[in-house]
Amino acid sequence: MGLSVAGIGGIALLGWFLGSWAFTAIRADYIPMAPNTALLFLLLGAGMATLNRELQWSDWSARLAASFVIALAFLRFLEYTTPIRVDVDRWIFMFPSEHPELAPVGRMAFFTALTFLLSGLGLLRLTCSVERRSPPWAAAFAIITLLIGLVFALGYLYGSPLLYGGTTIPMALNTSIAFVLLGLGLLTMISGREAAERRRVREALLEAHQTLERQVRERTKELATSNRVLQAEIDERERAEEALRVSEKQYRTLVSEIHDGLFVVDAQGVITFANRSLAKI
């Protein structure tokens, strides 16, 4: 979309340099795209096109283009809404101006300046976004840009262009088409970021799940090993206790025999043991 928008702006700007009405206005009875409008489309389209590429300078170039568009459109918007007159349309280009049906040719229209403000802010927000997800109002700006361009394009399509026949500068047909493409391009970029963010979240969740499963398996192995060691210790303790019980039983038996027994010293001084019960017999 970005290259298409830049192409429309570049063709219109070339038409001003060549003096070709077909390049600037499509038809002779339509108002042409203003030179500044063509330049801003060229910048915004190029900024959108570079923003989609994995280049280190792409964010900065798109940010610079969006900032220039916002500044120029804002100055033109101020000329419409305040007494301020800076003649921004003559700052860069000095093409001869005409006034068919009282509307000046070669000057940016009010709705064009307003739509450039919105689309420029939307693109700037995308380039300056720290988080991966785009803010909701960036999508709102893209939708408004698309709708404004679509309304004016439909006016041309149905043979009743808006704002013709008065002193207010109407939006050119190629300008409205470029805004439609610009809005669609911004929405595509936003939806692409949203899809990439969802994919990233899914991958992060999958990785976390796999890590958790691996940790559970490792912990299960550790618990099984500990259980085996503990069981071995229990078995060893039981054997030791059994041996102790046998030893105690033998000791009690020996003590009992000693208590029931009798020591006898013969003439030679030899001590012998005789059981009392046997002695009674």
mmCIF file with all atom_site columns, N, CA and C in Angstrom, residues 43-44 46-51 55-68 123 127:
data_model
loop_
_atom_site.group_PDB
_atom_site.id
_atom_site.type_symbol
_atom_site.label_atom_id
_atom_site.label_alt_id
_atom_site.label_comp_id
_atom_site.label_asym_id
_atom_site.label_entity_id
_atom_site.label_seq_id
_atom_site.pdbx_PDB_ins_code
_atom_site.Cartn_x
_atom_site.Cartn_y
_atom_site.Cartn_z
_atom_site.occupancy
_atom_site.B_iso_or_equiv
_atom_site.pdbx_formal_charge
_atom_site.auth_seq_id
_atom_site.auth_comp_id
_atom_site.auth_asym_id
_atom_site.auth_atom_id
_atom_site.pdbx_PDB_model_num
ATOM 1  N N  . LEU A 1 43  ? 5.962  11.170 0.817  1.00 0.00 ? 43  LEU A N  1
ATOM 2  C CA . LEU A 1 43  ? 6.694  10.924 2.062  1.00 0.00 ? 43  LEU A CA 1
ATOM 3  C C  . LEU A 1 43  ? 6.014  9.852  2.912  1.00 0.00 ? 43  LEU A C  1
ATOM 4  N N  . LEU A 1 44  ? 4.693  9.963  3.062  1.00 0.00 ? 44  LEU A N  1
ATOM 5  C CA . LEU A 1 44  ? 3.976  8.981  3.876  1.00 0.00 ? 44  LEU A CA 1
ATOM 6  C C  . LEU A 1 44  ? 4.043  7.582  3.267  1.00 0.00 ? 44  LEU A C  1
ATOM 7  N N  . ALA A 1 46  ? 6.370  6.394  1.245  1.00 0.00 ? 46  ALA A N  1
ATOM 8  C CA . ALA A 1 46  ? 7.721  5.863  1.400  1.00 0.00 ? 46  ALA A CA 1
ATOM 9  C C  . ALA A 1 46  ? 7.971  5.439  2.844  1.00 0.00 ? 46  ALA A C  1
ATOM 10 N N  . GLY A 1 47  ? 7.461  6.245  3.804  1.00 0.00 ? 47  GLY A N  1
ATOM 11 C CA . GLY A 1 47  ? 7.622  5.877  5.211  1.00 0.00 ? 47  GLY A CA 1
ATOM 12 C C  . GLY A 1 47  ? 6.935  4.564  5.545  1.00 0.00 ? 47  GLY A C  1
ATOM 13 N N  . MET A 1 48  ? 5.726  4.366  5.025  1.00 0.00 ? 48  MET A N  1
ATOM 14 C CA . MET A 1 48  ? 5.017  3.106  5.249  1.00 0.00 ? 48  MET A CA 1
ATOM 15 C C  . MET A 1 48  ? 5.747  1.937  4.612  1.00 0.00 ? 48  MET A C  1
ATOM 16 N N  . ALA A 1 49  ? 6.265  2.147  3.406  1.00 0.00 ? 49  ALA A N  1
ATOM 17 C CA . ALA A 1 49  ? 6.952  1.066  2.698  1.00 0.00 ? 49  ALA A CA 1
ATOM 18 C C  . ALA A 1 49  ? 8.221  0.641  3.432  1.00 0.00 ? 49  ALA A C  1
ATOM 19 N N  . THR A 1 50  ? 8.989  1.605  3.941  1.00 0.00 ? 50  THR A N  1
ATOM 20 C CA . THR A 1 50  ? 10.233 1.263  4.646  1.00 0.00 ? 50  THR A CA 1
ATOM 21 C C  . THR A 1 50  ? 9.958  0.690  6.021  1.00 0.00 ? 50  THR A C  1
ATOM 22 N N  . LEU A 1 51  ? 8.823  1.051  6.618  1.00 0.00 ? 51  LEU A N  1
ATOM 23 C CA . LEU A 1 51  ? 8.511  0.556  7.957  1.00 0.00 ? 51  LEU A CA 1
ATOM 24 C C  . LEU A 1 51  ? 8.235  -0.934 7.955  1.00 0.00 ? 51  LEU A C  1
ATOM 25 N N  . LEU A 1 55  ? 14.965 -3.058 8.445  1.00 0.00 ? 55  LEU A N  1
ATOM 26 C CA . LEU A 1 55  ? 16.114 -2.184 8.254  1.00 0.00 ? 55  LEU A CA 1
ATOM 27 C C  . LEU A 1 55  ? 16.301 -1.337 9.505  1.00 0.00 ? 55  LEU A C  1
ATOM 28 N N  . GLN A 1 56  ? 17.536 -1.067 9.874  1.00 0.00 ? 56  GLN A N  1
ATOM 29 C CA . GLN A 1 56  ? 17.808 -0.318 11.086 1.00 0.00 ? 56  GLN A CA 1
ATOM 30 C C  . GLN A 1 56  ? 17.295 1.120  10.996 1.00 0.00 ? 56  GLN A C  1
ATOM 31 N N  . TRP A 1 57  ? 17.354 1.700  9.809  1.00 0.00 ? 57  TRP A N  1
ATOM 32 C CA . TRP A 1 57  ? 16.965 3.105  9.683  1.00 0.00 ? 57  TRP A CA 1
ATOM 33 C C  . TRP A 1 57  ? 15.497 3.260  9.295  1.00 0.00 ? 57  TRP A C  1
ATOM 34 N N  . SER A 1 58  ? 14.757 2.164  9.166  1.00 0.00 ? 58  SER A N  1
ATOM 35 C CA . SER A 1 58  ? 13.383 2.266  8.679  1.00 0.00 ? 58  SER A CA 1
ATOM 36 C C  . SER A 1 58  ? 12.490 3.016  9.651  1.00 0.00 ? 58  SER A C  1
ATOM 37 N N  . ASP A 1 59  ? 12.611 2.735  10.942 1.00 0.00 ? 59  ASP A N  1
ATOM 38 C CA . ASP A 1 59  ? 11.787 3.429  11.930 1.00 0.00 ? 59  ASP A CA 1
ATOM 39 C C  . ASP A 1 59  ? 12.060 4.924  11.920 1.00 0.00 ? 59  ASP A C  1
ATOM 40 N N  . TRP A 1 60  ? 13.330 5.283  11.847 1.00 0.00 ? 60  TRP A N  1
ATOM 41 C CA . TRP A 1 60  ? 13.680 6.709  11.872 1.00 0.00 ? 60  TRP A CA 1
ATOM 42 C C  . TRP A 1 60  ? 13.227 7.424  10.610 1.00 0.00 ? 60  TRP A C  1
ATOM 43 N N  . SER A 1 61  ? 13.345 6.779  9.461  1.00 0.00 ? 61  SER A N  1
ATOM 44 C CA . SER A 1 61  ? 12.908 7.425  8.222  1.00 0.00 ? 61  SER A CA 1
ATOM 45 C C  . SER A 1 61  ? 11.394 7.609  8.213  1.00 0.00 ? 61  SER A C  1
ATOM 46 N N  . ALA A 1 62  ? 10.650 6.585  8.648  1.00 0.00 ? 62  ALA A N  1
ATOM 47 C CA . ALA A 1 62  ? 9.194  6.708  8.720  1.00 0.00 ? 62  ALA A CA 1
ATOM 48 C C  . ALA A 1 62  ? 8.785  7.753  9.748  1.00 0.00 ? 62  ALA A C  1
ATOM 49 N N  . ARG A 1 63  ? 9.495  7.801  10.868 1.00 0.00 ? 63  ARG A N  1
ATOM 50 C CA . ARG A 1 63  ? 9.200  8.792  11.912 1.00 0.00 ? 63  ARG A CA 1
ATOM 51 C C  . ARG A 1 63  ? 9.453  10.207 11.405 1.00 0.00 ? 63  ARG A C  1
ATOM 52 N N  . LEU A 1 64  ? 10.551 10.384 10.676 1.00 0.00 ? 64  LEU A N  1
ATOM 53 C CA . LEU A 1 64  ? 10.866 11.705 10.136 1.00 0.00 ? 64  LEU A CA 1
ATOM 54 C C  . LEU A 1 64  ? 9.833  12.129 9.102  1.00 0.00 ? 64  LEU A C  1
ATOM 55 N N  . ALA A 1 65  ? 9.421  11.190 8.237  1.00 0.00 ? 65  ALA A N  1
ATOM 56 C CA . ALA A 1 65  ? 8.419  11.507 7.221  1.00 0.00 ? 65  ALA A CA 1
ATOM 57 C C  . ALA A 1 65  ? 7.088  11.868 7.868  1.00 0.00 ? 65  ALA A C  1
ATOM 58 N N  . ALA A 1 66  ? 6.662  11.082 8.879  1.00 0.00 ? 66  ALA A N  1
ATOM 59 C CA . ALA A 1 66  ? 5.398  11.361 9.558  1.00 0.00 ? 66  ALA A CA 1
ATOM 60 C C  . ALA A 1 66  ? 5.442  12.698 10.273 1.00 0.00 ? 66  ALA A C  1
ATOM 61 N N  . SER A 1 67  ? 6.567  13.028 10.889 1.00 0.00 ? 67  SER A N  1
ATOM 62 C CA . SER A 1 67  ? 6.696  14.310 11.596 1.00 0.00 ? 67  SER A CA 1
ATOM 63 C C  . SER A 1 67  ? 6.606  15.487 10.637 1.00 0.00 ? 67  SER A C  1
ATOM 64 N N  . PHE A 1 68  ? 7.237  15.368 9.476  1.00 0.00 ? 68  PHE A N  1
ATOM 65 C CA . PHE A 1 68  ? 7.169  16.442 8.487  1.00 0.00 ? 68  PHE A CA 1
ATOM 66 C C  . PHE A 1 68  ? 5.750  16.615 7.975  1.00 0.00 ? 68  PHE A C  1
ATOM 67 N N  . LEU A 1 123 ? 0.671  6.999  11.769 1.00 0.00 ? 123 LEU A N  1
ATOM 68 C CA . LEU A 1 123 ? 1.954  6.412  11.363 1.00 0.00 ? 123 LEU A CA 1
ATOM 69 C C  . LEU A 1 123 ? 3.043  6.713  12.387 1.00 0.00 ? 123 LEU A C  1
ATOM 70 N N  . THR A 1 127 ? 5.468  4.118  14.615 1.00 0.00 ? 127 THR A N  1
ATOM 71 C CA . THR A 1 127 ? 6.933  4.121  14.622 1.00 0.00 ? 127 THR A CA 1
ATOM 72 C C  . THR A 1 127 ? 7.493  4.348  16.017 1.00 0.00 ? 127 THR A C  1
#
